[in-house]
Coordinates of C-alpha atoms and ligand atoms in Angstrom, one line a residue:
M1376 CA 100.1 91.6 84.3
V1377 CA 103.1 93.9 83.9
H1378 CA 102.4 97.5 83.4
I1379 CA 104.4 99.1 80.6
L1380 CA 104.8 102.8 80.4
N1381 CA 103.8 104.3 77.1
K1382 CA 106.7 106.6 76.2
D1383 CA 105.4 107.8 72.8
K1384 CA 102.3 109.6 74.0
N1385 CA 101.5 112.1 76.7
M1386 CA 101.5 110.4 80.1
R1387 CA 98.0 109.4 81.1
V1388 CA 97.1 109.8 84.8
L1389 CA 93.9 108.3 86.2
V1390 CA 92.5 110.1 89.3
V1391 CA 89.8 108.6 91.5
D1392 CA 88.3 110.8 94.2
D1393 CA 84.8 111.4 95.4
E1394 CA 85.5 115.1 95.8
C1395 CA 85.0 117.1 92.6
C1396 CA 87.3 119.9 93.8
V1397 CA 90.2 117.4 94.2
L1398 CA 89.6 116.0 90.7
N1399 CA 89.5 119.5 89.2
F1400 CA 92.6 120.6 91.0
V1401 CA 94.6 117.6 89.8
K1402 CA 93.3 118.0 86.3
K1403 CA 94.3 121.7 86.2
I1404 CA 97.8 121.2 87.6
L1405 CA 98.7 118.2 85.6
G1406 CA 96.8 119.3 82.5
T1407 CA 98.9 122.5 82.2
K1408 CA 102.1 120.4 82.3
G1409 CA 101.0 118.2 79.4
F1410 CA 99.6 115.2 81.2
E1411 CA 96.4 113.6 80.0
V1412 CA 94.1 113.3 83.0
I1413 CA 91.1 110.9 83.4
T1414 CA 88.9 111.5 86.4
L1415 CA 86.5 109.1 88.2
Q1416 CA 84.4 109.8 91.2
S1417 CA 84.3 106.1 92.3
S1418 CA 86.3 102.9 91.6
K1419 CA 83.5 101.6 89.2
G1420 CA 85.0 100.7 85.8
L1421 CA 88.4 101.5 87.1
E1422 CA 90.0 98.4 85.6
D1423 CA 89.1 99.4 82.1
Y1424 CA 90.9 102.7 82.4
L1425 CA 93.9 101.2 84.1
L1426 CA 94.9 99.4 80.9
I1427 CA 95.4 102.7 79.2
S1428 CA 96.9 104.7 82.1
D1429 CA 100.4 105.2 83.3
L1430 CA 99.7 106.3 86.9
L1431 CA 96.8 106.0 89.3
L1432 CA 95.9 108.6 91.9
I1433 CA 93.3 107.3 94.3
D1434 CA 91.7 108.7 97.5
I1435 CA 92.0 106.5 100.5
K1436 CA 88.5 107.2 101.8
L1437 CA 86.2 106.9 98.8
E1438 CA 82.5 107.2 99.5
D1439 CA 81.7 103.5 99.3
E1440 CA 85.2 101.9 99.4
N1441 CA 88.7 102.2 100.8
G1442 CA 91.3 103.1 98.2
I1443 CA 93.9 100.9 99.9
D1444 CA 91.6 97.9 99.5
V1445 CA 91.0 98.8 95.9
V1446 CA 94.8 98.8 95.3
E1447 CA 95.2 95.6 97.2
R1448 CA 92.7 94.0 94.9
L1449 CA 94.3 95.4 91.8
R1450 CA 97.7 94.2 92.9
T1451 CA 96.3 90.7 93.5
K1452 CA 95.0 90.7 90.0
G1453 CA 98.4 91.7 88.7
F1454 CA 97.8 95.4 87.9
N1455 CA 101.1 96.8 89.1
I1456 CA 100.6 100.4 87.9
P1457 CA 102.3 103.0 90.1
V1458 CA 99.9 104.5 92.6
I1459 CA 99.7 107.7 94.6
F1460 CA 97.3 107.6 97.5
L1461 CA 95.5 110.8 98.5
T1462 CA 94.5 111.2 102.1
D1463 CA 93.2 113.5 104.8
Y1464 CA 94.2 111.0 107.4
T1465 CA 97.6 110.8 108.9
D1466 CA 97.2 108.0 111.4
A1467 CA 100.0 105.4 111.4
N1468 CA 97.8 102.5 110.2
T1469 CA 96.5 104.4 107.2
V1470 CA 99.9 105.8 106.1
I1471 CA 101.9 102.6 106.7
S1472 CA 99.2 100.5 105.1
A1473 CA 99.3 102.7 102.0
S1474 CA 103.1 102.7 101.9
R1475 CA 103.3 99.0 102.2
F1476 CA 102.7 98.2 98.5
S1477 CA 105.5 98.5 96.1
A1478 CA 105.4 101.4 93.6
T1479 CA 103.2 103.7 95.8
N1480 CA 103.5 107.0 97.4
I1481 CA 101.1 109.0 99.5
L1482 CA 100.1 112.7 99.5
K1483 CA 98.4 114.5 102.2
K1484 CA 95.4 116.7 101.4
P1485 CA 95.0 119.6 100.8
L1486 CA 97.3 119.0 97.8
N1487 CA 100.1 121.3 97.0
D1488 CA 100.8 121.8 93.3
E1489 CA 104.6 121.6 93.5
E1490 CA 104.6 118.5 95.6
L1491 CA 101.9 116.9 93.4
L1492 CA 104.0 117.5 90.3
R1493 CA 107.2 116.3 91.9
V1494 CA 105.7 113.0 93.2
V1495 CA 103.8 112.4 89.9
K1496 CA 107.1 112.7 88.0
E1497 CA 108.9 110.5 90.5
M1498 CA 106.3 107.8 90.4
L1499 CA 106.2 107.7 86.6
G1500 CA 109.8 106.5 86.8
Y1501 CA 109.1 103.8 89.4
N1502 CA 110.7 100.4 89.4
L1503 CA 108.0 97.8 90.3
N1504 CA 108.7 95.2 93.0
P1505 CA 106.6 92.4 94.3
T1506 CA 103.9 93.3 96.9
I1507 CA 104.3 92.3 100.5
P1508 CA 101.1 91.7 102.6
Y1509 CA 100.4 94.3 105.3
S1510 CA 99.6 93.7 108.9
R1511 CA 97.3 96.2 110.7
E1512 CA 98.1 95.2 114.2
Y1513 CA 100.7 97.6 115.7
K1514 CA 99.7 101.0 116.9
V1515 CA 101.9 104.1 117.0
I1516 CA 100.1 107.4 117.5
G1517 CA 100.8 110.6 115.5
S1518 CA 98.8 112.9 113.3
S1519 CA 101.5 115.6 112.7
K1520 CA 103.2 116.1 109.4
A1521 CA 106.4 115.0 111.0
M1522 CA 105.0 111.6 112.0
F1523 CA 103.3 111.3 108.6
E1524 CA 106.8 111.4 107.1
V1525 CA 108.0 108.9 109.7
F1526 CA 105.1 106.5 108.8
K1527 CA 105.9 106.7 105.1
K1528 CA 109.5 105.7 105.9
I1529 CA 108.3 102.8 108.0
G1530 CA 106.2 101.7 105.1
L1531 CA 109.2 101.7 102.9
A1532 CA 111.4 100.0 105.5
C1533 CA 108.8 97.1 105.7
Q1534 CA 109.4 96.4 102.0
N1535 CA 113.1 95.7 102.1
D1536 CA 115.7 94.2 104.4
L1537 CA 118.0 97.1 104.6
N1538 CA 119.7 98.1 107.9
V1539 CA 117.8 100.9 109.4
L1540 CA 119.1 103.6 111.8
I1541 CA 116.4 105.3 113.9
T1542 CA 117.5 108.5 115.5
G1543 CA 115.9 111.0 117.8
E1544 CA 116.0 112.2 121.4
T1545 CA 115.3 109.8 124.3
G1546 CA 111.6 108.8 124.6
V1547 CA 110.5 109.9 121.1
G1548 CA 109.5 106.3 120.2
K1549 CA 112.5 104.8 118.5
E1550 CA 111.8 101.3 119.9
V1551 CA 108.1 101.4 119.1
V1552 CA 108.9 102.4 115.5
S1553 CA 111.4 99.6 115.2
R1554 CA 108.7 97.1 116.4
L1555 CA 106.3 98.6 113.9
I1556 CA 108.7 97.9 111.1
H1557 CA 109.1 94.3 112.3
E1558 CA 105.4 93.8 112.8
N1559 CA 104.7 94.9 109.2
S1560 CA 107.6 93.1 107.6
P1561 CA 107.6 89.6 106.1
R1562 CA 109.6 88.6 109.2
K1563 CA 106.7 89.4 111.5
E1564 CA 106.0 85.7 112.5
K1565 CA 109.6 85.4 113.7
P1566 CA 111.1 86.9 116.8
F1567 CA 111.8 90.6 117.5
V1568 CA 114.8 90.7 119.8
I1569 CA 116.1 93.8 121.6
L1570 CA 119.6 94.4 122.7
H1571 CA 120.0 97.5 124.9
C1572 CA 123.7 97.9 124.2
P1573 CA 124.8 100.0 127.2
A1574 CA 122.8 97.9 129.6
I1575 CA 125.4 95.1 129.2
P1576 CA 128.9 95.5 130.6
W1577 CA 131.1 95.9 127.6
D1578 CA 133.3 92.9 128.4
L1579 CA 130.2 90.7 128.1
F1580 CA 128.8 92.4 125.0
E1581 CA 130.1 89.9 122.5
A1582 CA 128.9 87.0 124.6
E1583 CA 125.5 88.6 124.8
L1584 CA 125.3 89.2 121.0
F1585 CA 127.0 86.1 119.6
G1586 CA 126.6 83.7 122.5
Y1587 CA 129.2 81.3 123.8
V1588 CA 130.1 77.7 124.1
K1589 CA 130.7 75.8 127.4
G1590 CA 134.1 76.6 128.8
A1591 CA 134.7 79.7 126.6
F1592 CA 135.5 81.6 129.8
T1593 CA 135.4 81.1 133.5
G1594 CA 131.7 80.8 134.4
A1595 CA 130.6 79.6 131.0
L1596 CA 129.2 76.4 132.4
V1597 CA 126.8 75.7 129.5
D1598 CA 126.4 76.8 125.9
K1599 CA 124.4 80.0 125.6
K1600 CA 122.7 81.4 122.5
G1601 CA 123.4 85.0 121.7
K1602 CA 120.8 87.6 120.7
A1603 CA 121.8 87.1 117.0
K1604 CA 120.7 83.5 117.3
L1605 CA 117.6 84.2 119.2
A1606 CA 116.5 86.6 116.5
E1607 CA 117.0 84.0 113.7
G1608 CA 114.6 84.7 110.9
G1609 CA 113.3 87.9 112.6
T1610 CA 114.6 91.3 113.6
L1611 CA 117.4 92.3 115.9
F1612 CA 117.0 95.7 117.4
L1613 CA 120.3 97.2 118.8
D1614 CA 119.4 100.1 120.9
E1615 CA 121.7 103.0 121.9
I1616 CA 124.3 101.9 119.3
G1617 CA 126.2 105.2 119.7
D1618 CA 127.3 104.1 123.1
I1619 CA 129.3 101.2 121.9
P1620 CA 133.0 101.6 122.6
Y1621 CA 135.3 102.1 119.6
K1622 CA 137.1 98.7 119.9
L1623 CA 133.8 96.8 119.9
Q1624 CA 132.6 98.7 116.9
A1625 CA 135.0 96.7 114.7
K1626 CA 133.5 93.4 115.9
L1627 CA 130.0 94.8 115.2
L1628 CA 131.1 96.0 111.7
A1629 CA 132.2 92.4 110.8
F1630 CA 128.8 91.1 111.9
V1631 CA 126.8 93.8 110.1
E1632 CA 128.8 93.4 106.9
R1633 CA 128.9 89.6 106.7
K1634 CA 125.7 88.8 108.7
S1635 CA 127.8 86.0 110.3
Y1636 CA 129.6 85.6 113.6
F1637 CA 131.5 83.2 115.8
S1638 CA 130.1 82.3 119.2
L1639 CA 132.8 82.9 121.9
G1640 CA 135.0 79.8 122.2
S1641 CA 133.7 78.4 118.9
S1642 CA 135.5 78.2 115.6
K1643 CA 132.4 77.5 113.6
E1644 CA 131.1 80.5 111.7
E1645 CA 127.4 81.0 112.1
K1646 CA 125.2 82.6 109.5
A1647 CA 122.6 85.1 110.8
D1648 CA 119.3 85.5 108.9
V1649 CA 118.3 88.7 110.7
R1650 CA 117.0 92.1 109.8
L1651 CA 119.0 94.7 111.7
I1652 CA 117.6 97.9 113.1
F1653 CA 119.7 100.3 115.2
A1654 CA 118.7 103.3 117.3
T1655 CA 120.5 106.1 119.0
N1656 CA 119.9 109.5 120.5
R1657 CA 123.4 110.6 119.8
D1658 CA 124.6 112.5 116.8
L1659 CA 126.5 109.8 115.0
K1660 CA 127.7 112.0 112.2
K1661 CA 129.4 114.3 114.7
M1662 CA 130.8 111.3 116.5
V1663 CA 132.3 110.1 113.2
E1664 CA 133.9 113.5 112.7
E1665 CA 135.3 113.4 116.2
G1666 CA 136.7 110.0 115.6
K1667 CA 134.4 108.4 118.2
F1668 CA 132.4 106.3 115.9
R1669 CA 133.7 104.3 112.9
E1670 CA 132.7 105.8 109.6
D1671 CA 132.4 102.4 107.9
L1672 CA 130.1 101.2 110.6
Y1673 CA 128.0 104.3 110.4
H1674 CA 127.4 103.9 106.6
R1675 CA 126.6 100.2 107.1
I1676 CA 124.0 100.6 109.8
S1677 CA 122.3 103.6 108.2
Q1678 CA 121.4 102.2 104.8
M1679 CA 118.0 103.7 105.6
G1680 CA 117.6 106.5 108.2
I1681 CA 114.5 107.4 110.1
Y1682 CA 114.6 110.5 112.3
I1683 CA 111.8 111.0 114.9
P1684 CA 111.5 114.6 115.9
P1685 CA 111.1 115.6 119.6
L1686 CA 107.5 116.0 120.9
R1687 CA 108.0 119.7 121.3
E1688 CA 108.3 120.0 117.6
R1689 CA 105.1 118.1 116.9
K1690 CA 102.7 119.4 119.5
E1691 CA 99.8 118.4 117.2
D1692 CA 100.4 114.8 118.4
I1693 CA 99.9 115.6 122.1
K1694 CA 96.1 115.6 122.2
Q1695 CA 95.9 112.2 120.4
L1696 CA 98.6 110.7 122.5
V1697 CA 96.9 111.9 125.7
D1698 CA 93.6 110.3 124.7
Y1699 CA 95.4 107.1 123.8
F1700 CA 97.3 106.9 127.0
I1701 CA 94.2 107.7 129.1
A1702 CA 92.3 104.9 127.4
F1703 CA 95.2 102.6 128.0
A1704 CA 95.6 103.5 131.6
N1705 CA 91.8 103.2 132.2
A1706 CA 91.9 99.7 130.7
E1707 CA 95.0 98.7 132.7
I1708 CA 94.3 100.2 136.0
G1709 CA 90.5 100.1 136.0
T1710 CA 90.0 103.9 136.4
M1711 CA 87.3 105.9 134.5
V1712 CA 89.0 109.1 133.5
E1713 CA 87.2 110.9 130.7
G1714 CA 89.6 113.3 129.3
V1715 CA 91.4 116.5 130.1
E1716 CA 90.0 120.0 131.0
E1717 CA 91.0 122.8 128.7
E1718 CA 93.3 124.6 131.1
A1719 CA 95.2 121.4 131.9
M1720 CA 95.5 120.6 128.2
K1721 CA 96.9 124.1 127.7
K1722 CA 99.5 123.4 130.4
L1723 CA 100.6 120.3 128.5
M1724 CA 100.8 122.2 125.2
D1725 CA 103.0 124.9 126.8
Y1726 CA 105.4 122.3 128.3
S1727 CA 108.5 121.3 126.3
F1728 CA 108.6 117.6 127.3
P1729 CA 112.4 117.0 127.5
G1730 CA 111.6 113.3 128.1
N1731 CA 109.3 113.3 125.0
V1732 CA 106.5 110.7 124.6
R1733 CA 107.8 108.6 127.5
E1734 CA 107.5 111.6 129.9
L1735 CA 104.0 112.3 128.6
K1736 CA 103.0 108.7 129.0
N1737 CA 104.3 108.5 132.6
L1738 CA 102.6 111.8 133.4
I1739 CA 99.3 110.6 132.1
Y1740 CA 99.5 107.3 134.0
K1741 CA 100.4 109.1 137.2
T1742 CA 97.6 111.6 136.8
V1743 CA 95.0 109.0 135.9
I1744 CA 95.8 107.1 139.0
E1745 CA 95.3 110.2 141.1
T1746 CA 92.2 111.4 139.3
K1747 CA 90.4 108.0 139.1
F1748 CA 87.3 109.3 137.3
G1749 CA 86.0 112.4 135.6
K1750 CA 88.2 114.9 133.7
I1751 CA 91.8 115.6 134.6
K1752 CA 91.9 119.2 136.0
D1753 CA 95.6 119.7 136.4
F1754 CA 99.0 118.2 135.7
D1755 CA 101.9 118.3 138.2
I1756 CA 104.5 119.5 135.8
H1757 CA 107.2 121.9 136.8
P1758 CA 108.6 124.6 134.5
E1759 CA 111.7 123.4 132.8
K1760 CA 114.8 123.6 134.9
T1761 CA 117.5 125.4 133.1
T1762 CA 120.9 123.9 133.8
V1763 CA 123.4 126.5 134.8
Y1764 CA 126.9 125.5 134.0
N1765 CA 129.4 127.3 136.2
T1766 CA 132.6 127.0 134.1
T1767 CA 134.7 128.3 137.0
C1768 CA 133.5 125.5 139.2
S1769 CA 135.9 122.7 138.3
F1770 CA 135.4 119.1 139.3
D1771 CA 138.3 119.4 141.8
R1772 CA 136.8 122.5 143.4
F1773 CA 133.5 120.8 143.7
I1774 CA 135.1 117.8 145.5
D1775 CA 137.0 120.2 147.8
M1776 CA 133.8 122.0 148.7
L1777 CA 132.1 118.7 149.4
L1778 CA 134.9 117.5 151.6
D1779 CA 134.9 120.8 153.5
S1780 CA 131.2 120.5 154.2
T1781 CA 131.2 116.8 155.2
P1782 CA 131.9 115.9 158.8
E1783 CA 134.6 113.2 159.2
E1784 CA 132.1 110.7 160.7
D1785 CA 130.0 110.9 157.5
L1786 CA 132.8 110.1 155.2
P1787 CA 132.2 106.4 155.1
N1788 CA 128.8 107.0 153.5
L1789 CA 129.9 109.7 151.2
L1790 CA 130.5 107.6 148.1
E1791 CA 127.3 105.7 148.5
R1792 CA 125.3 109.0 148.9
I1793 CA 126.9 110.5 145.8
E1794 CA 126.1 107.4 143.8
V1795 CA 122.5 107.2 145.0
Y1796 CA 122.0 110.9 144.4
L1797 CA 123.4 110.6 140.9
I1798 CA 121.2 107.7 140.0
K1799 CA 118.1 109.4 141.3
K1800 CA 118.8 112.6 139.4
L1801 CA 119.5 110.7 136.1
L1802 CA 116.3 108.6 136.5
E1803 CA 114.3 111.8 136.9
K1804 CA 116.0 113.3 133.9
Y1805 CA 115.4 110.2 131.7
S1806 CA 111.8 109.5 133.0
G1807 CA 112.7 106.4 134.8
N1808 CA 114.5 104.7 131.9
K1809 CA 116.8 102.3 133.9
S1810 CA 118.6 100.8 130.9
K1811 CA 119.5 104.3 129.6
V1812 CA 120.7 105.4 133.0
A1813 CA 122.7 102.2 133.6
G1814 CA 124.3 102.7 130.2
L1815 CA 125.2 106.3 130.9
L1816 CA 126.8 105.4 134.2
G1817 CA 128.6 102.4 132.5
I1818 CA 127.1 99.9 134.9
S1819 CA 124.8 97.0 134.2
R1820 CA 121.0 97.3 134.7
N1821 CA 121.3 94.7 137.5
T1822 CA 123.9 96.8 139.3
L1823 CA 121.7 99.8 139.0
E1824 CA 118.7 97.9 140.3
N1825 CA 120.8 96.7 143.3
R1826 CA 121.7 100.3 144.0
L1827 CA 118.1 101.3 143.7
R1828 CA 117.1 98.7 146.3
G1829 CA 119.7 100.6 148.4
I1830 CA 117.8 103.8 147.8
F1831 CA 114.5 102.4 148.9
S1832 CA 115.8 100.6 151.9
N1833 CA 117.5 103.9 153.2
Ligands
ATP2889 N1 104.0 107.6 118.7 C1 103.8 106.8 119.8 N2 102.6 106.3 120.0 C2 102.3 105.5 121.2 N3 103.2 105.4 122.1 C3 104.5 105.9 122.0 C4 104.8 106.7 120.8 N4 106.1 107.1 120.9 C5 106.5 106.6 122.1 N5 105.6 105.9 122.8 C6 105.7 105.3 124.1 O1 106.6 106.1 124.8 C7 107.5 105.3 125.5 C8 109.0 105.5 125.0 O2 109.1 105.1 123.7 P1 110.4 104.3 123.2 O3 110.9 103.4 124.2 O4 110.1 103.7 121.9 O5 111.4 105.6 123.0 P2 112.9 105.6 122.6 O6 113.0 106.7 121.7 O7 113.3 104.2 122.2 O8 113.6 106.0 124.0 P3 115.1 105.8 124.4 O9 116.0 106.5 123.5 O10 115.2 106.4 125.8 O11 115.4 104.3 124.4 C9 107.1 103.8 125.3 O12 106.3 103.4 126.4 C10 106.3 103.9 124.1 O13 105.2 102.9 124.1

């Protein structure tokens, strides 16, 4: 059943909500703008009104039914009227689930008149697409307005196959968001493959992504499938895309543009049926301006952009994340921690979490192990260390000072000590993220792990 907009009459909006105040508010705001508004307190008889309406506004949590289920049923029956969901709830499942249908939008209560009018007008011009079934399996926590917007975008991303660029600081959840897109997309039964770009030495990057055939280079003893092949039919997630050197960007551009590639040593062009998601914590636009990142590649990979704000800008999420991580840690470790005392929670709320959700998660796990049962009374967090940059202290001067203060007999260990110190410091800074640190140092994750073994054996 195709829904045809009636252009000759006032637009008719059907509103279903069990709260009279919401019905009255929508009627007043839309009524004054010339819309005809029909209100219902439940979904009973809804289908009769749908035939004469141009737009449906429906509460997600109706008294006896879920608005999302109602719309799912309607879509199955062929009613593809545009829908605006109304909700008090901002959890990922609800928002993504509601955003998964074509021709839908979602508004958070309490409703705001300007936003209501804007979205109503936008939805009345909607182009209807086929519906994609929704999976409720994956869990990403967040009840803030900022995450609400992120979830809405995830819902949209699940409906198409566009290249997505996820941006945000380290540890904000770029990888979990990319998994969530995959898990809710039609590709969910196929593989989700991750390529942490900087974790691979750059001269092996192409081999890793496109694979190679036996004899392609010294050491290529057998054919090896690349990540593009391993992700066939599914999603390929390229993490830390901003770290890729300029000359490799051209190779990547050809792949992204044509969705095809050549394995190293092969002259056969392979087609790749993959959805591409990219992530970075760098400012790619600035890198483009500075000539460090190809503009054409930037536009290609960011057909859709999702920005995840740092945790310090969405502190409303902290409480929910804490409960979630405690429950997880209890289940994994077998502890019986029951929550967090008020003072300790205040300490968390006052902290700026430079390592974002990853830092919070690590902190919770560490504290749960120490606490074992009962409520968490305190967290071992230190006030943010401010980095002091001494501009007069040049690299050369620093080396001179180091040499002056190092006895000759210690010189043979100096390089190793500097390396170990640097790795330790960076691991602290990036909350133990080895791939990230390896990338920053331009070494492979294996090399970093070997150096770490050095740390622990010292
Ligand atoms: N909203 C969230 N809900 C639940 N867990 C989360 C959320 N955001 C992040 N996490 C957890 O925090 C950790 C870091 O997340 P993730 O690896 O996705 O961050 P990232 O932004 O990709 O980091 P990086 O830039 O360093 O690669 C993971 O263990 C992930 O499970």
